[in-house]
Coordinates of C-alpha atoms in Angstrom, one line a residue:
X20 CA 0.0 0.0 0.0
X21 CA 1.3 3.2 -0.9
X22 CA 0.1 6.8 0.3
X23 CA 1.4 10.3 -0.6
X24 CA 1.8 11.5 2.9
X25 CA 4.3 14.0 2.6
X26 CA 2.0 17.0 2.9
X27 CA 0.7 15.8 6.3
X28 CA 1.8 16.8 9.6
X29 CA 4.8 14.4 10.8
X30 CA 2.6 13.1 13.7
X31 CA 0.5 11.3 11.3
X32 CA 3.2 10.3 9.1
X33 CA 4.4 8.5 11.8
X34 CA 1.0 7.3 12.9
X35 CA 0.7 5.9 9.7
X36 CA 3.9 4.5 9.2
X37 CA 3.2 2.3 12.6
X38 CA 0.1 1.2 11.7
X39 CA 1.6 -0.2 8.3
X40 CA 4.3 -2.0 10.2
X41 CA 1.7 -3.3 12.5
X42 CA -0.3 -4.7 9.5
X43 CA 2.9 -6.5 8.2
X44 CA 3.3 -7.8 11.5
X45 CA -0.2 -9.0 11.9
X46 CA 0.2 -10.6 8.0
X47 CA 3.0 -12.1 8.7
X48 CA 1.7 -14.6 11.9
X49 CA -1.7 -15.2 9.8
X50 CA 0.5 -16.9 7.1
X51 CA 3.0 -18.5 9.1
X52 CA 2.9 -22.0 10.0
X53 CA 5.1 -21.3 13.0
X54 CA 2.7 -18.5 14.4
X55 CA -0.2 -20.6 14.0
X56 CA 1.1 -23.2 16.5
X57 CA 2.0 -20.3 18.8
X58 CA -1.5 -19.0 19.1
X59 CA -2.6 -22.9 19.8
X60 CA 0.3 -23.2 22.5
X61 CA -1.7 -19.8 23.7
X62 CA -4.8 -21.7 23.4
X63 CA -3.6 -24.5 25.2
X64 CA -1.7 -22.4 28.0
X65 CA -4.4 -20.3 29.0
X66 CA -7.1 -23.4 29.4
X67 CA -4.6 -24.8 31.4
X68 CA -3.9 -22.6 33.7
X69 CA -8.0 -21.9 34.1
X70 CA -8.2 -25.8 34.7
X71 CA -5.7 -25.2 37.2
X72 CA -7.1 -22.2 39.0
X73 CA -10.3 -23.5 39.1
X74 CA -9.0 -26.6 41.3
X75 CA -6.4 -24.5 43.4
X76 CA -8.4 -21.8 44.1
X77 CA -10.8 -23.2 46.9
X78 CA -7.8 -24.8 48.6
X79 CA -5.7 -21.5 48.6
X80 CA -8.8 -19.3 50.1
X81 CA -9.6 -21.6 52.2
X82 CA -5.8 -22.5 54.0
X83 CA -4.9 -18.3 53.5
X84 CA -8.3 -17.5 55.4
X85 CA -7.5 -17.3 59.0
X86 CA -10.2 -17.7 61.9
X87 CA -12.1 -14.7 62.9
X88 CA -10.7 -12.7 65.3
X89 CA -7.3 -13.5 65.1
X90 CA -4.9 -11.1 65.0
X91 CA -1.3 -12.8 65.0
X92 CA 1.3 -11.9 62.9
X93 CA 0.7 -15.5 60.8
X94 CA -2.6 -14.5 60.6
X95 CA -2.5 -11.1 59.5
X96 CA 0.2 -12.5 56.5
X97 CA -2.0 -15.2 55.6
X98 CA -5.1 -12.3 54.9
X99 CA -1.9 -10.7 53.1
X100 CA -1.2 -13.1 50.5
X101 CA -5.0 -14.2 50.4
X102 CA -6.1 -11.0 48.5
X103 CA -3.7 -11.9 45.5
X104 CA -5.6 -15.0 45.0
X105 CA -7.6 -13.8 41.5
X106 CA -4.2 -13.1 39.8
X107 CA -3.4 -16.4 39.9
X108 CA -5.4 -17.1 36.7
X109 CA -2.8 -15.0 34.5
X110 CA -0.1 -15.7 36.6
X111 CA -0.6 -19.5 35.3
X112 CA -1.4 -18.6 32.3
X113 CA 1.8 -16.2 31.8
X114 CA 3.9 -19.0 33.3
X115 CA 3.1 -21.8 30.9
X116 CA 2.8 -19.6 28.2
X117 CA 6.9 -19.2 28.7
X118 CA 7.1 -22.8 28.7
X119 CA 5.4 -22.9 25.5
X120 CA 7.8 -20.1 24.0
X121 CA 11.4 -22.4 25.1
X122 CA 9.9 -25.1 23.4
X123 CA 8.7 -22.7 20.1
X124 CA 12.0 -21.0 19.7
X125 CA 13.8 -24.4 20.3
X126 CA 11.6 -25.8 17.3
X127 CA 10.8 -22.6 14.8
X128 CA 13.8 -20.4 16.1
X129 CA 10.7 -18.2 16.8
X130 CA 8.4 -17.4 19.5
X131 CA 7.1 -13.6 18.5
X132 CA 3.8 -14.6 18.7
X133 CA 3.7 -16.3 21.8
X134 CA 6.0 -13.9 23.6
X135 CA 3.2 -11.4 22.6
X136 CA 0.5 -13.6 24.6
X137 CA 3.2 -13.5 27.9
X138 CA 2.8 -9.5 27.6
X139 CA -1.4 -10.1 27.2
X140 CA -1.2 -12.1 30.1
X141 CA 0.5 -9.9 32.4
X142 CA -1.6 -7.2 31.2
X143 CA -4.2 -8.6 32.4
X144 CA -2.6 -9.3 35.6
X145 CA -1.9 -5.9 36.0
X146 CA -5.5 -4.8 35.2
X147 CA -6.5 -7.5 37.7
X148 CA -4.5 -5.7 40.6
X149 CA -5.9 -2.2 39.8
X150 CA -9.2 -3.3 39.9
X151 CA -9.7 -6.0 42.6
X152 CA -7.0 -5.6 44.7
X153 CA -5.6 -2.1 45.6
X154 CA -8.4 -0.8 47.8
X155 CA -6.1 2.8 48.5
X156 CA -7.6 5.4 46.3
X157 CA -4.6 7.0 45.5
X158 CA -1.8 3.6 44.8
X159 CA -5.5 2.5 42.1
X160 CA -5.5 6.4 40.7
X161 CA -1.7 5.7 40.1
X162 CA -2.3 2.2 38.4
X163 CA -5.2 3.5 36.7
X164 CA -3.2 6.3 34.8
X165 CA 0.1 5.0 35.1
X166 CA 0.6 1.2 35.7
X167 CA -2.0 0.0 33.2
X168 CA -0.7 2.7 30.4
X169 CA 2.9 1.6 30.6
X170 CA 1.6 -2.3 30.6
X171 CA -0.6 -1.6 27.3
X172 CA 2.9 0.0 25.9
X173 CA 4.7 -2.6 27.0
X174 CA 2.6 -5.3 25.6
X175 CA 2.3 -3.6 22.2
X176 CA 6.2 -3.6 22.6
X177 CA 6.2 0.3 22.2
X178 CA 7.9 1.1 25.4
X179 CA 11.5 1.1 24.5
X180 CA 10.3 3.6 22.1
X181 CA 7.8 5.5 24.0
X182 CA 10.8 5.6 26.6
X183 CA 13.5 7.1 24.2
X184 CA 11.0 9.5 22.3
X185 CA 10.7 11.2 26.4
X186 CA 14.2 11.0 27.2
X187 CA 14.5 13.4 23.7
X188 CA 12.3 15.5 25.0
X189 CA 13.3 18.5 27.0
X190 CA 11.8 21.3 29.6
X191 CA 13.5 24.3 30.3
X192 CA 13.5 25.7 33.7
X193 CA 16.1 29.2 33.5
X194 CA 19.1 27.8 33.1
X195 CA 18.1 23.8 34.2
X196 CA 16.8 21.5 31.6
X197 CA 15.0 18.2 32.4
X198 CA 13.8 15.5 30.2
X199 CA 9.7 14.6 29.7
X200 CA 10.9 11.4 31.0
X201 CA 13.2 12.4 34.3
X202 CA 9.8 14.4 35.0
X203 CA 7.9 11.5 34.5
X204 CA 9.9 9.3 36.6
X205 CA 10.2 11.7 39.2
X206 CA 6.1 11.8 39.4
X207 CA 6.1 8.2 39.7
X208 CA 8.6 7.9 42.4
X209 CA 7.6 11.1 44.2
X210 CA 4.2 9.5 44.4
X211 CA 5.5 6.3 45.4
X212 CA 8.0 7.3 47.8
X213 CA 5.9 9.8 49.9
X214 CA 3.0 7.4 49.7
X215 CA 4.9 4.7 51.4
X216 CA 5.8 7.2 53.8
X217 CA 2.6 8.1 54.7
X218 CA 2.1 4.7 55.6
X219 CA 5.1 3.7 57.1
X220 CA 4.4 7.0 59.2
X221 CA 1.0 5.4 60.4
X222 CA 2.5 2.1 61.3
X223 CA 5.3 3.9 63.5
X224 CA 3.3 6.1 65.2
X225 CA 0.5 3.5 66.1
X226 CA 3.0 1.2 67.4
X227 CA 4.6 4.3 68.9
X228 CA 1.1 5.8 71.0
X229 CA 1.0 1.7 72.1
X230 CA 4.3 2.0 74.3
X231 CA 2.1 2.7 77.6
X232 CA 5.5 2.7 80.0
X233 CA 6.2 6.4 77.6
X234 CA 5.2 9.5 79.0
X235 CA 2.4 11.0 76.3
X236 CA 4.6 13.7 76.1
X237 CA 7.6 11.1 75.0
X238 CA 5.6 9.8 73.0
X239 CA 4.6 12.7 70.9
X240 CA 7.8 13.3 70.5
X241 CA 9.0 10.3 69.5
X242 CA 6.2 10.1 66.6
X243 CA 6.9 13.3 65.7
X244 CA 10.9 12.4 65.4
X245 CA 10.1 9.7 63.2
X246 CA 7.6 11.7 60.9
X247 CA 11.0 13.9 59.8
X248 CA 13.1 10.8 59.6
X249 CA 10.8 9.1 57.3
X250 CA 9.6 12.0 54.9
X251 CA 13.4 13.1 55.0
X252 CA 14.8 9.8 53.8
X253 CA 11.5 10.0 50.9
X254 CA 13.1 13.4 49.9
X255 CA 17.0 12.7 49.9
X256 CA 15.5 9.4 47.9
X257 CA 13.6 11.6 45.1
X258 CA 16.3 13.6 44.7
X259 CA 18.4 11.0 43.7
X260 CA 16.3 9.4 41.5
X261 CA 15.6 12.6 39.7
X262 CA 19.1 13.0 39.5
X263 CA 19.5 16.4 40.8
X264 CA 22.8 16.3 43.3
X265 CA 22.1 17.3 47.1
X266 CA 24.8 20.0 46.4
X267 CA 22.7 22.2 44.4
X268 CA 19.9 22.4 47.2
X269 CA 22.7 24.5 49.4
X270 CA 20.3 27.8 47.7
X271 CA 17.0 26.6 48.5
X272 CA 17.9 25.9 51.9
X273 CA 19.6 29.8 51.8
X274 CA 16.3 30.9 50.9
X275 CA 13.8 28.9 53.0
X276 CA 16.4 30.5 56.2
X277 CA 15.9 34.0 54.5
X278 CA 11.9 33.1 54.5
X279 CA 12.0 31.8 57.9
X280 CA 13.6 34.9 59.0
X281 CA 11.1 37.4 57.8
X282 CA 8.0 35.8 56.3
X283 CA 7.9 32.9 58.5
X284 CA 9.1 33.7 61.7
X285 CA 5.8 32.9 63.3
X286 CA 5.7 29.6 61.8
X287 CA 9.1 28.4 62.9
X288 CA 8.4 29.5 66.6
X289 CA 5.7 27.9 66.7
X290 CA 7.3 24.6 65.7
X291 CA 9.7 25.0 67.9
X292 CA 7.7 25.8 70.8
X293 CA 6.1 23.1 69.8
X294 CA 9.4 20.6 70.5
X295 CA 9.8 22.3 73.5
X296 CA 6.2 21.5 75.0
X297 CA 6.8 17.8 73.8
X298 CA 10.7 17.8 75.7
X299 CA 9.4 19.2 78.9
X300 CA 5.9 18.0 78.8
X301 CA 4.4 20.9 80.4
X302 CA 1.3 20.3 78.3
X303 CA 0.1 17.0 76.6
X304 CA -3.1 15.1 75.1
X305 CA -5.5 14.6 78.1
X306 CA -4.6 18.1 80.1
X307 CA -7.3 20.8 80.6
X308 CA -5.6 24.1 80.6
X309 CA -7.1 27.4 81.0
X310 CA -4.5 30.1 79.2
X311 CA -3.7 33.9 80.0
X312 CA -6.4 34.9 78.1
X313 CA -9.5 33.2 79.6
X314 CA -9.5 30.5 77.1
X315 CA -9.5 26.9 79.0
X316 CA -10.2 23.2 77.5
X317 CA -9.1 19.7 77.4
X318 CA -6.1 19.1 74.8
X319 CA -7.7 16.7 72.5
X320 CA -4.9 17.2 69.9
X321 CA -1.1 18.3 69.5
X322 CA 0.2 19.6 65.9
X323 CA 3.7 20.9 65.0
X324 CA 2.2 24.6 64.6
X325 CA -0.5 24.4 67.3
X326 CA -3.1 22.5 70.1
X327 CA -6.2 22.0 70.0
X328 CA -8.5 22.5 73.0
X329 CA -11.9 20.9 73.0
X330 CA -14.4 22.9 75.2
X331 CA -16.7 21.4 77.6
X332 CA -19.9 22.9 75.0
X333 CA -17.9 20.6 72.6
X334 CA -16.4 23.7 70.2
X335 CA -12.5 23.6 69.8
X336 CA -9.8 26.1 70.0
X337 CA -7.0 25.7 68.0
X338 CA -4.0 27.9 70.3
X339 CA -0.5 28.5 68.5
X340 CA 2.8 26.6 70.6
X341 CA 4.0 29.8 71.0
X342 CA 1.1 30.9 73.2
X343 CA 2.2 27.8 75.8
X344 CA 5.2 29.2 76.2
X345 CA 5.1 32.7 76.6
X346 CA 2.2 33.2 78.9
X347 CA 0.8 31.6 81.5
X348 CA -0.8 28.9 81.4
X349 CA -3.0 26.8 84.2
X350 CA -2.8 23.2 84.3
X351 CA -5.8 21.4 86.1
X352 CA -5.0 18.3 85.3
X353 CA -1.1 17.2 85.0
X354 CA -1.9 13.5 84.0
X355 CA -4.1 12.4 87.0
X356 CA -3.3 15.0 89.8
X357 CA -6.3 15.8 92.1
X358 CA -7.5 19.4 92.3
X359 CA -9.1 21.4 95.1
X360 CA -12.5 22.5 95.5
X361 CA -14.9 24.0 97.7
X362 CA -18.6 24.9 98.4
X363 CA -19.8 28.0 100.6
X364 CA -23.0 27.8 102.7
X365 CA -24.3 29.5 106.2
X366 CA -26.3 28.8 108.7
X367 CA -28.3 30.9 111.3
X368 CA -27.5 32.6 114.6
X369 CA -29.4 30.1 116.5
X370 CA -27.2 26.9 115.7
X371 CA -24.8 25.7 117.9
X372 CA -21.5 26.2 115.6
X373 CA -19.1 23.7 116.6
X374 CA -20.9 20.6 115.9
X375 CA -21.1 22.4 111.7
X376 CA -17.7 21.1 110.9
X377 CA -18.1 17.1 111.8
X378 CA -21.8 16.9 110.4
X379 CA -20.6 18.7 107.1
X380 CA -17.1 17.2 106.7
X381 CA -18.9 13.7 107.3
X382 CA -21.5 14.1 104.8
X383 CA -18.7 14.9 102.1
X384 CA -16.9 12.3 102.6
X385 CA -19.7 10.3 101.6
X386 CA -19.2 11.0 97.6
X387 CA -17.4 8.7 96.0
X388 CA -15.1 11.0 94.2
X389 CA -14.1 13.1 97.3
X390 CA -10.7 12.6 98.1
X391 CA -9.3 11.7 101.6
X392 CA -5.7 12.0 100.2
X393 CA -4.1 14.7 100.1
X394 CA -6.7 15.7 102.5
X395 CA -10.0 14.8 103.6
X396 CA -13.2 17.2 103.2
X397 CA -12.4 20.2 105.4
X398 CA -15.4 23.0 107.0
X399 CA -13.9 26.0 107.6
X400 CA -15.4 29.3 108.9
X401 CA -15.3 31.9 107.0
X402 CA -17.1 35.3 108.9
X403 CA -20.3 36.1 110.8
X404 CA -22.3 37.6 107.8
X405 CA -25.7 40.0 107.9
X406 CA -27.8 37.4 108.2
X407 CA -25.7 34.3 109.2
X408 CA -22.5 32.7 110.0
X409 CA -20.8 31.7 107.1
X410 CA -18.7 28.6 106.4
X411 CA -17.1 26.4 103.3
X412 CA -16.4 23.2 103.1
X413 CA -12.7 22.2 100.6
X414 CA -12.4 19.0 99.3
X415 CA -10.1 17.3 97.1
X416 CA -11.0 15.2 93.5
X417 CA -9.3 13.7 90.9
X418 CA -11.1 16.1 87.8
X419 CA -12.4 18.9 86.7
X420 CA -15.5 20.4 88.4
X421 CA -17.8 21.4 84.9
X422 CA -18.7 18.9 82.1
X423 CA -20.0 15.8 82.6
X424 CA -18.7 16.2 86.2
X425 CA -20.7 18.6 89.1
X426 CA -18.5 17.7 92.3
X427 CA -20.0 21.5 93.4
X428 CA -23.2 20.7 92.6
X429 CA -23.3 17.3 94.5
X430 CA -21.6 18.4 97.6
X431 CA -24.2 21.3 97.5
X432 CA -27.1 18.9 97.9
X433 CA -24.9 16.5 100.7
X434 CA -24.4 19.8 102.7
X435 CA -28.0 20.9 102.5
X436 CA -29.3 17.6 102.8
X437 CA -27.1 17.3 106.0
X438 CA -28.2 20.5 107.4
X439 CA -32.1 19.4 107.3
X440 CA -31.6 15.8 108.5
X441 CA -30.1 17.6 111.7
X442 CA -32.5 20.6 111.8
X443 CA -30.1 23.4 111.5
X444 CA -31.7 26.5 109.5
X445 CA -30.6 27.5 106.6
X446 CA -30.7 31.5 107.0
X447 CA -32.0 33.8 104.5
X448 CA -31.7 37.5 104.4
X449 CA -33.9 39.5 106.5
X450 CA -35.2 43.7 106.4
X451 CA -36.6 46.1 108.7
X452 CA -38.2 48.2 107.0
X453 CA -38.9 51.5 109.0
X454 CA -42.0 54.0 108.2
X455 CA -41.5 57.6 109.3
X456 CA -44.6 59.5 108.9
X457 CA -43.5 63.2 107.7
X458 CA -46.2 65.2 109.7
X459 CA -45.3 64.1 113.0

């Protein structure tokens, strides 16, 4: 076939120029004895293997299926390697197929054809994974539009091709130039690289928060230590695959210290106050804090830039590091210390005053989250008001008095409930009201 292309574009001059070696490719197994008895090894390969699966896949799911509940480290490989099982079909099929092709080029000196079906078959493998098995939405995004087009090249045999076409391609960046295909490979590898350590990330700080014998505050830090070791490693990793030496990053690291200096100053002291918070554990997950400016709240979570307080009306507050550092700051908790509270009350002029202290202190005592260490419930008077003596009763809890806790509000009802079952008034505020009459 010939065609008078030269007045079209080069793209589909070489478009066309494929297709025509495709179609003498394709013509030239149809007519060959030798390709014919390829495509029946094919035949033959592939209804093996399906024989095969069919038999061995029962017994693999049901020896890689562990019992329910188990959580060993046999079990958790076995649930591993059970969700590979439907790529066993074209695994088989791509391993007899390359039995086939020893014995084809051993008899024809050929096996074009049936090193073609190996590629189908992996192909199909590979669509296989992307589909069933990667449940991540981001590693199937990356097999959808990058693992399955490189296969298809690959199978058509177009890769080596595709592959030098991109390396002969440049971008210009100033005075850098990259190839298509150094960007294209650092894509992949960036993706690759920083997704497995996102993951790895995960794993180490679970198993990290899991050390109990750690202070939360060591532990923090310790997952935080291991976040820059990991994504560092990633970075020093890219770079090397890109191909750009760790020499030349000696000006971005001049500039991010020139950024840090002006721009983001705030930033950096944050972070830092951030380490130090984490090193002295004045502050960790767990604490309820009440700051310099009124602000108070349970830490919930701890950030490199900030914490975040949750309120007991359930809003959070996200505070900078740098705020924990240079003000004041209340602690009311400290990991498990007990905190001091106490409840006001009076009673009238009539009652005899000095049996108030054992009746009161005795009916504290009696909640179950009063404290007798490090003191018991304690009455104290306080002055002899207008309308009658006035006492308050301290105690001691392990707590915070608001939220799903009242200790005031319970100890209120104990004391007034004391106060009645031994008759003693409760005084409330009286007036004399005097009339003058003018015209006398």
């Amino acid at each position: 076939m010939n065609f008078d292309l030269a007045s079209q574009p080069e793209f589909v001059q070489n478009l066309v120029s494929y297709a025509l070696q495709g179609w003498d490719i394709a013509k030239g197994w149809l007519l060959s004895p030798a390709a014919w008895s390829q495509f029946g090894l094919l035949v033959a390969a592939f209804a093996a293997a399906w024989f095969l699966s069919k038999r061995l896949q029962p017994l693999l799911e049901r020896f890689l299926t562990p019992e329910d509940g188990k959580v060993s480290i046999l079990a958790t490989i076995r649930r591993f390697f059970l969700i590979f099982v439907p790529l066993l079909l074209p695994l088989l099929a791509w391993a007899f197929t390359g039995i086939g092709e020893q014995a084809t080029r051993a008899l024809f000196g050929s096996g074009a054809v049936i090193a073609f079906g190996k590629r189908v078959f992996l192909l199909l493998a590979a669509r296989i994974l992307v589909r069933e098995i990667i449940t991540d939405g981001f590693l199937r995004v990356l097999g959808r539009f990058i693992l399955l087009p490189i296969m298809a090249l690959y199978t058509l045999g177009l890769l080596d091709l595709a592959t030098a076409r991109l390396n002969e391609m440049t971008i210009a960046l100033g005075n850098i130039e990259f190839t298509v295909m150094a960007v294209i490979r650092g894509i992949i590898a960036g993706s690759i690289l920083f997704w497995l350590g996102r993951w790895s990330n995960d794993q180490t700080g679970t198993y990290i928060h899991k050390q109990e014998e750690l202070r939360p505050a060591a532990r923090q830090l310790a997952s935080k230590a291991a976040e820059l070791v990991i994504y560092g490693i990633a970075f020093i990793l890219l770079m090397s695959i890109i191909g750009i030496p760790l020499t030349s990053l000696a000006v971005l690291s001049g500039a991010i210290g020139v950024g840090l200096g002006f721009g983001l100053q705030k930033i950096a002291s944050n972070y830092i106050s951030g380490v130090i918070l984490l090193l002295e554990g004045q502050a960790t997950v767990g604490d309820y804090v009440e700051l310099d400016n009124g602000m108070s709240g349970t830490i919930v979570q701890t950030t490199a830039r900030a914490m975040i307080l949750e309120t007991f009306d359930g809003r959070w507050i996200v505070v900078p590091n740098e705020d924990f550092i240079t003000t004041r700051v209340i602690n009311y908790s400290d990991q498990g210390s007990s905190n001091r509270y106490e409840v006001p009350f009076s009673v009238s002029y009539k009652t005899d005053i000095n049996v108030i202290p054992d009746i009161i202190e005795n009916a504290v005592a009696k909640h179950p989250a009063v404290l007798s260490d490090p003191f018991p419930p304690d009455c104290e008077f306080r002055a002899f008001g207008e309308s009658g003596v006035e006492f308050a009763v301290e105690f001691w809890v392990n707590g915070i008095d608001d939220g799903r806790y009242k200790y005031s509000s319970d100890v209120g009802f104990l004391i007034w409930n004391a106060l009645k079952d031994n008759g003693i008034e409760i005084p409330y505020p009286h007036r004399v009201v005097e009339i003058r009459n003018q015209n006398t």
